[in-house]
Every structure is written in structure tokens, then in C-alpha cells.
Amino acid sequence: MDIQEWEQRHTDAFYNVKKSLPYLEGMFVAYNSNIDAIKHLTDEDLCRLMELFDEVDIQKRVETYPREINEPLDFMARLLISMREGKAAEIPTHTSDIHEWLKAHLGFDYARMGGQAGIISNLLARLELKKVVAYIPWLSEEQADYFAASDNLLHPKLEDGKVVLKPPKEAFKPGIESKVNWIFEYSRGLEVTCNGNNFTVPRDNRLIISSRPKWIRLDMDREIYEQLESLYPIDGAMLSGYQMIKEEYEDGSTYKDYVSHSVKVIEKLKALNPELRIHVELTSIQNRVIRKAILTEIVARHVHSLGLDTVEVANALNVLGHEELSYSVIRKEENGITSLYHGAVQLLKDLSLERVHVHSLGFYICILAKGHPLTLKEHRDALLFSSTLAGAKALTGDIENLDEAAAGLEVPVSGKGIEDLENFKLYCVGKRLCTPEEFEFGYLYGADHNAVIIPSKVVEKPKSTVGIGDTISAGAFAAMLATMKQK
Ligand code: GLC
């Protein structure tokens, strides 16, 4: 693959999409937003933390692989696991004890908008979409401050029984507490020793400790649901946060109640505009029952598009009964990308989707159901646009407007990404998914699907890695919808 060619394609795509974006009337974004307390872990921080524990205890806890944080040792164990693999993970905690402990023993560097829906709303507003309607069921006064203060970003509010759209700062629910997540970022190359075992952190990534206060409910206020049409015109919806659903609640309700409410919202969104497209952005979901329910009951048959990373593809395949494929995606040997491709195709089929967008470090794969109204070139432009946004986000930490997003064009296309795709080419040509020429364009033609693959822009030393996946998915989805509207 010719790297210069891909640089040029990024530039052309950026300006093509920029011209299409004004064709979008509006995007609905729900449900999760929180405040991220971000701490970049240095060598010293890590030493200080390790000293608080007995290394034998840490090692033992690592082996139990805690899926919730109940005490500081659970946190330490999951941090080491995440660093050892260089893999992002998000682990829930249901008490505020760990929050207090972290404040006392570590502290954070800075706070900013967190949660997929929060990050996506701000991004889309700054890309100057005509209208972005965010909906956060637990919007607190403090949280509202983290939303971009621009006229195109609105939130529904109930006034005298009527739903109206207001800037988030005028739409919060008084008296609500804020949800704060801790983000521990670490850099590639950090040396870690625990109980005689050494490893070097293989890539920049982070561990998230997600606070799940008891009162949090992934649901839509009744009045808003009943007057959903007041949010329109809307061309698309980007939904996320379903990982917040719990198996059982103290009031006797269960995940089934919240799953069925979620599906009703999706059905109503589509009923109000049959052309509307829905994207779900996945994240790490520790609870397997919930992970499966989200995929098979909310996503399958109801939504059009799914966005996720490599680890999430493996985790999704695992609960859908494709264990072997799941392991080969995670093992990432030389045929890792081939497994990833098959995994993504499997998700498209199992979940009856129109589109599956996988973002990996250095390249993206987008699987498309046959018959999609856009050409592969148009889909490719959407992906390339999002790769430029990801570059800008990693470079600056946040994208303030469309002009600033163009800074991402300066970020080079990943050499490693090109190399990975070169290896994949042999497989694709061998299996007649494409000719060598078609592969150079990034186009694959399967029997029951098509696909687009692109090498992506990667910042050598990112300012932050949180929210890059959200940026990629939102950028590409918005670009795709805008192009569909333009046609
Ligand atoms: C999840 C986390 C949130 C983080 C976001 C980034 O939503 O809960 O803390 O900001 O992912 O993608």
C-alpha cells in the first residue's frame, strides 16, 4: 500500500465530508455522560501505589481477575492486568469508598467531559452540525458545565408539561449528584515489577474505574419519551451507555425492564422518521449476562450500525458463542487481522446489522451489508474523515471546531497499520475477496457483504487516549449520514 496515496486520500476525504456535513438536520445522542478525573500514571506514581500493598497479595488478586472494584486491591490488580496487556478496560464500582481512597492516595491531573454520549455530543457540536440533541438521564448542574457552550447543542427539558430544547446549562435536573469516573492513563515502555515478575507496558492505553451509583438508571424520562417528536428533525441517533444496566435492582426491577424500555425508545425513534439510522457504540462490559442482552436484545435487529474496538469484538463474539474466533482475535498472531475481519463479519450477520465499524490501532475495518445506498468510496471517505479527527483529538486532546480538526491531516498515516494491511492483502487476494488493485483502494467484496479497510493516522505520543474510539465512530457515522442526505 502506498502511504503517500493514503495521505492524499485523507485530505480529499476531509474536504469532501466537510462539504456534506451541512446536509444533516440533526443528531440525537444518548445516554451516558460523566466527569472523567484523569490521571496519567508515571513511574513514581506506580512505585508509590505498589508500596501500599504486599506484592504477593497483588499477584493473588490478579489471578482472581476481579470484575468489580470492591477494594483498593481489586483496583491494583486490574491496573496491572491492563498495563501488562496494554488493553483498555472499564471496571465498575458501586461504592464511593474507592473514590475517596484514590483521592487520598493518588489524586488526578485534570477533569473533563467523559462518557461516550457526552464526548460524542461535544464533538458533533464542534463539527458544526446544525443540531445535536443530547439526552443524559442524570444530567447534574456540574455535569452540564462540561458540555460545549454552542447554540447547536441542546438538551430536552420539561417545562409546564411540555418538552422543549434548551442548552444543557438550562436543562439539568436540580439536586442530582455527578457521576465521576477515574481514568488511569499509562504510556508504552513503562517498566513494571511485581512479586518478581517484570513486564514492559506494550502500548499507550488506560484503565477506567467507572462509578455506578445506586440511583443511576439507563432510561428515558416518561414525558420525553411521550413527546419524542419535539426533538425532531433528526436524521440519526448515536446511543451508548447500556453497560450501565444492572442484572437486578433493589426495587425488584431487573435488566429485562431496562432492556425493553431501551428497545421501545429505538422503535419510537425510527417510527418518527423511517429513514433514521441508529448507531450503538460499545465499550467494555464486564458482566456477561448484560453484554449478551445488549447485543442480542437491544442491538440485534433494532439498530443499523455498531462501533467497537478489537477487544470488544472478541468479547462480543465470546458471548455470542464464537469462542474460538474470539480467542484468535484476542491472541493477535500474524493472522490477527484476518480473524478480526471474520469476527466483524460474524457480528454483522448475527446481529443483522447494516454496518460494523471496527477501530484498531493503525487501521479501521468497516463491514457493510450488501445493498447499502453509499458506494465503497463514500464509506471510505467517512472512515478517512474519522481517522483525521482521531489524529486531531490525540494531538490536541480536544477538537474545538472544524478548522482545528484539519490539524489531524498533519498526523502521519501509521506505518504499522500499512504493514498489517499488507499482510492481510495476501489472504484477501488468495480468497478472492478482491484483486490486488481493489485492495489498494481498500475495497473487499464478500459473498454476502462488502468491506472497506483503511490505514489510519496515529499520533506517536498522544495527549490522551480517552474518547478516541468515540471520536472515530461518531465522525464516521455522521459523515456517512451526511453523504446519504446529500445524495
Ligand atoms: C466510557 C467511560 C468514560 C469515558 C468513555 C471514553 O464511557 O465510562 O469514563 O470517558 O468511555 O470512551
Tab-separated table of N, CA, C and O in Angstrom, residues 82-141:
chain	number	residue	atom	x	y	z
A	82	SER	N	-4.307	-4.573	32.999
A	82	SER	CA	-4.485	-3.673	31.862
A	82	SER	C	-3.130	-3.216	31.310
A	82	SER	O	-2.912	-3.189	30.093
A	83	MET	N	-2.200	-2.903	32.209
A	83	MET	CA	-0.881	-2.430	31.768
A	83	MET	C	-0.085	-3.545	31.103
A	83	MET	O	0.621	-3.318	30.114
A	84	ARG	N	-0.188	-4.735	31.655
A	84	ARG	CA	0.564	-5.871	31.108
A	84	ARG	C	0.166	-6.129	29.653
A	84	ARG	O	0.984	-6.357	28.789
A	85	GLU	N	-1.150	-6.045	29.386
A	85	GLU	CA	-1.632	-6.325	28.032
A	85	GLU	C	-1.661	-5.062	27.164
A	85	GLU	O	-1.841	-5.156	25.959
A	86	GLY	N	-1.598	-3.916	27.794
A	86	GLY	CA	-1.779	-2.666	27.052
A	86	GLY	C	-3.193	-2.547	26.534
A	86	GLY	O	-3.454	-1.943	25.497
A	87	LYS	N	-4.146	-3.137	27.282
A	87	LYS	CA	-5.528	-3.163	26.806
A	87	LYS	C	-6.430	-2.319	27.682
A	87	LYS	O	-6.384	-2.416	28.906
A	88	ALA	N	-7.267	-1.536	27.012
A	88	ALA	CA	-8.217	-0.695	27.739
A	88	ALA	C	-9.227	-1.585	28.450
A	88	ALA	O	-9.601	-2.638	27.945
A	89	ALA	N	-9.655	-1.155	29.627
A	89	ALA	CA	-10.733	-1.874	30.312
A	89	ALA	C	-11.492	-0.875	31.153
A	89	ALA	O	-10.963	0.183	31.504
A	90	GLU	N	-12.743	-1.202	31.404
A	90	GLU	CA	-13.573	-0.337	32.246
A	90	GLU	C	-14.226	-1.217	33.295
A	90	GLU	O	-14.956	-2.146	32.970
A	91	ILE	N	-13.934	-0.940	34.572
A	91	ILE	CA	-14.427	-1.799	35.649
A	91	ILE	C	-15.346	-0.992	36.553
A	91	ILE	O	-14.980	0.097	36.988
A	92	PRO	N	-16.550	-1.499	36.814
A	92	PRO	CA	-17.471	-0.730	37.651
A	92	PRO	C	-17.155	-0.804	39.141
A	92	PRO	O	-16.571	-1.782	39.609
A	93	THR	N	-17.565	0.226	39.859
A	93	THR	CA	-17.518	0.204	41.317
A	93	THR	C	-18.837	0.782	41.810
A	93	THR	O	-19.353	1.737	41.232
A	94	HIS	N	-19.374	0.167	42.839
A	94	HIS	CA	-20.710	0.589	43.274
A	94	HIS	C	-20.704	1.377	44.577
A	94	HIS	O	-21.742	1.750	45.084
A	95	THR	N	-19.516	1.606	45.136
A	95	THR	CA	-19.458	2.399	46.368
A	95	THR	C	-18.595	3.628	46.099
A	95	THR	O	-17.880	3.675	45.092
A	96	SER	N	-18.625	4.584	47.016
A	96	SER	CA	-17.758	5.748	46.803
A	96	SER	C	-16.449	5.598	47.572
A	96	SER	O	-15.606	6.490	47.555
A	97	ASP	N	-16.264	4.436	48.258
A	97	ASP	CA	-15.034	4.229	49.054
A	97	ASP	C	-13.775	4.348	48.196
A	97	ASP	O	-12.809	4.987	48.588
A	98	ILE	N	-13.829	3.737	47.024
A	98	ILE	CA	-12.622	3.707	46.194
A	98	ILE	C	-12.302	5.128	45.696
A	98	ILE	O	-11.140	5.516	45.584
A	99	HIS	N	-13.353	5.896	45.449
A	99	HIS	CA	-13.202	7.291	45.036
A	99	HIS	C	-12.425	8.061	46.117
A	99	HIS	O	-11.464	8.773	45.821
A	100	GLU	N	-12.837	7.863	47.365
A	100	GLU	CA	-12.169	8.553	48.474
A	100	GLU	C	-10.720	8.077	48.601
A	100	GLU	O	-9.807	8.870	48.801
A	101	TRP	N	-10.538	6.783	48.459
A	101	TRP	CA	-9.192	6.202	48.597
A	101	TRP	C	-8.259	6.754	47.511
A	101	TRP	O	-7.123	7.139	47.776
A	102	LEU	N	-8.774	6.832	46.291
A	102	LEU	CA	-7.950	7.331	45.188
A	102	LEU	C	-7.620	8.808	45.371
A	102	LEU	O	-6.512	9.252	45.089
A	103	LYS	N	-8.597	9.552	45.860
A	103	LYS	CA	-8.350	10.984	46.096
A	103	LYS	C	-7.241	11.148	47.130
A	103	LYS	O	-6.357	11.975	46.971
A	104	ALA	N	-7.311	10.310	48.193
A	104	ALA	CA	-6.335	10.437	49.274
A	104	ALA	C	-4.951	9.941	48.864
A	104	ALA	O	-3.938	10.503	49.270
A	105	HIS	N	-4.871	8.862	48.069
A	105	HIS	CA	-3.574	8.254	47.793
A	105	HIS	C	-2.951	8.622	46.455
A	105	HIS	O	-1.782	8.366	46.232
A	106	LEU	N	-3.744	9.170	45.550
A	106	LEU	CA	-3.196	9.420	44.217
A	106	LEU	C	-3.560	10.795	43.657
A	106	LEU	O	-2.698	11.536	43.230
A	107	GLY	N	-4.835	11.124	43.677
A	107	GLY	CA	-5.273	12.396	43.085
A	107	GLY	C	-5.302	12.302	41.563
A	107	GLY	O	-4.873	11.300	40.998
A	108	PHE	N	-5.852	13.352	40.905
A	108	PHE	CA	-5.899	13.314	39.441
A	108	PHE	C	-5.294	14.573	38.856
A	108	PHE	O	-5.063	15.544	39.579
A	109	ASP	N	-4.981	14.547	37.560
A	109	ASP	CA	-4.325	15.691	36.921
A	109	ASP	C	-5.332	16.756	36.484
A	109	ASP	O	-5.117	17.925	36.647
A	110	TYR	N	-6.422	16.307	35.859
A	110	TYR	CA	-7.433	17.261	35.403
A	110	TYR	C	-8.744	16.521	35.165
A	110	TYR	O	-8.764	15.280	35.106
A	111	ALA	N	-9.822	17.285	35.053
A	111	ALA	CA	-11.136	16.670	34.832
A	111	ALA	C	-11.690	17.175	33.512
A	111	ALA	O	-11.444	18.322	33.127
A	112	ARG	N	-12.406	16.325	32.806
A	112	ARG	CA	-13.069	16.808	31.598
A	112	ARG	C	-14.278	15.952	31.238
A	112	ARG	O	-14.586	14.991	31.937
A	113	MET	N	-14.954	16.329	30.167
A	113	MET	CA	-16.153	15.611	29.745
A	113	MET	C	-15.836	14.139	29.522
A	113	MET	O	-14.871	13.803	28.833
A	114	GLY	N	-16.638	13.266	30.104
A	114	GLY	CA	-16.449	11.836	29.895
A	114	GLY	C	-17.764	11.168	29.541
A	114	GLY	O	-18.822	11.807	29.529
A	115	GLY	N	-17.687	9.892	29.272
A	115	GLY	CA	-18.875	9.141	28.871
A	115	GLY	C	-19.055	9.267	27.373
A	115	GLY	O	-18.880	10.349	26.797
A	116	GLN	N	-19.386	8.159	26.728
A	116	GLN	CA	-19.434	8.182	25.268
A	116	GLN	C	-20.398	9.236	24.723
A	116	GLN	O	-20.058	9.982	23.809
A	117	ALA	N	-21.610	9.313	25.303
A	117	ALA	CA	-22.597	10.261	24.763
A	117	ALA	C	-22.150	11.705	25.002
A	117	ALA	O	-22.362	12.582	24.159
A	118	GLY	N	-21.512	11.949	26.139
A	118	GLY	CA	-21.014	13.291	26.425
A	118	GLY	C	-19.939	13.682	25.419
A	118	GLY	O	-19.966	14.780	24.834
A	119	ILE	N	-18.998	12.774	25.211
A	119	ILE	CA	-17.886	13.056	24.300
A	119	ILE	C	-18.400	13.231	22.865
A	119	ILE	O	-18.011	14.155	22.155
A	120	ILE	N	-19.314	12.351	22.470
A	120	ILE	CA	-19.840	12.405	21.097
A	120	ILE	C	-20.650	13.682	20.871
A	120	ILE	O	-20.516	14.340	19.835
A	121	SER	N	-21.479	14.072	21.845
A	121	SER	CA	-22.278	15.295	21.668
A	121	SER	C	-21.372	16.497	21.462
A	121	SER	O	-21.607	17.317	20.568
A	122	ASN	N	-20.350	16.615	22.311
A	122	ASN	CA	-19.453	17.768	22.179
A	122	ASN	C	-18.741	17.756	20.834
A	122	ASN	O	-18.624	18.783	20.171
A	123	LEU	N	-18.285	16.585	20.434
A	123	LEU	CA	-17.582	16.504	19.151
A	123	LEU	C	-18.496	16.946	18.005
A	123	LEU	O	-18.127	17.790	17.186
A	124	LEU	N	-19.696	16.376	17.946
A	124	LEU	CA	-20.591	16.688	16.821
A	124	LEU	C	-20.981	18.160	16.823
A	124	LEU	O	-21.098	18.784	15.764
A	125	ALA	N	-21.157	18.716	18.013
A	125	ALA	CA	-21.500	20.141	18.078
A	125	ALA	C	-20.348	20.959	17.505
A	125	ALA	O	-20.559	21.923	16.763
A	126	ARG	N	-19.118	20.556	17.824
A	126	ARG	CA	-17.955	21.319	17.351
A	126	ARG	C	-17.666	21.093	15.876
A	126	ARG	O	-16.964	21.881	15.249
A	127	LEU	N	-18.232	20.002	15.341
A	127	LEU	CA	-18.107	19.801	13.895
A	127	LEU	C	-19.166	20.630	13.175
A	127	LEU	O	-19.362	20.497	11.970
A	128	GLU	N	-19.871	21.429	13.942
A	128	GLU	CA	-20.812	22.423	13.420
A	128	GLU	C	-22.037	21.808	12.758
A	128	GLU	O	-22.589	22.368	11.797
A	129	LEU	N	-22.483	20.656	13.270
A	129	LEU	CA	-23.748	20.102	12.798
A	129	LEU	C	-24.852	21.100	13.139
A	129	LEU	O	-24.746	21.829	14.121
A	130	LYS	N	-25.910	21.089	12.325
A	130	LYS	CA	-26.980	22.058	12.581
A	130	LYS	C	-27.536	21.919	13.989
A	130	LYS	O	-27.768	22.896	14.689
A	131	LYS	N	-27.799	20.676	14.366
A	131	LYS	CA	-28.408	20.468	15.684
A	131	LYS	C	-27.965	19.137	16.270
A	131	LYS	O	-28.039	18.102	15.618
A	132	VAL	N	-27.513	19.188	17.519
A	132	VAL	CA	-27.184	17.966	18.253
A	132	VAL	C	-28.070	17.968	19.492
A	132	VAL	O	-28.037	18.919	20.276
A	133	VAL	N	-28.892	16.936	19.616
A	133	VAL	CA	-29.727	16.851	20.821
A	133	VAL	C	-29.132	15.781	21.720
A	133	VAL	O	-29.137	14.592	21.391
A	134	ALA	N	-28.569	16.212	22.849
A	134	ALA	CA	-28.007	15.260	23.810
A	134	ALA	C	-29.096	14.918	24.810
A	134	ALA	O	-29.931	15.769	25.131
A	135	TYR	N	-29.091	13.686	25.266
A	135	TYR	CA	-30.013	13.349	26.355
A	135	TYR	C	-29.294	12.492	27.388
A	135	TYR	O	-28.871	11.374	27.099
A	136	ILE	N	-29.142	13.051	28.581
A	136	ILE	CA	-28.465	12.357	29.680
A	136	ILE	C	-29.462	12.273	30.830
A	136	ILE	O	-29.808	13.310	31.414
A	137	PRO	N	-29.944	11.086	31.159
A	137	PRO	CA	-30.995	10.992	32.182
A	137	PRO	C	-30.554	11.556	33.536
A	137	PRO	O	-31.396	11.934	34.336
A	138	TRP	N	-29.242	11.583	33.789
A	138	TRP	CA	-28.761	12.056	35.098
A	138	TRP	C	-27.924	13.333	34.957
A	138	TRP	O	-26.875	13.482	35.581
A	139	LEU	N	-28.419	14.244	34.142
A	139	LEU	CA	-27.669	15.490	33.910
A	139	LEU	C	-27.695	16.378	35.164
A	139	LEU	O	-28.735	16.937	35.519
A	140	SER	N	-26.547	16.495	35.819
A	140	SER	CA	-26.453	17.344	37.015
A	140	SER	C	-26.004	18.737	36.595
A	140	SER	O	-25.536	18.932	35.472
A	141	GLU	N	-26.102	19.669	37.525
A	141	GLU	CA	-25.704	21.042	37.220
A	141	GLU	C	-24.211	21.105	36.867
A	141	GLU	O	-23.812	21.735	35.886
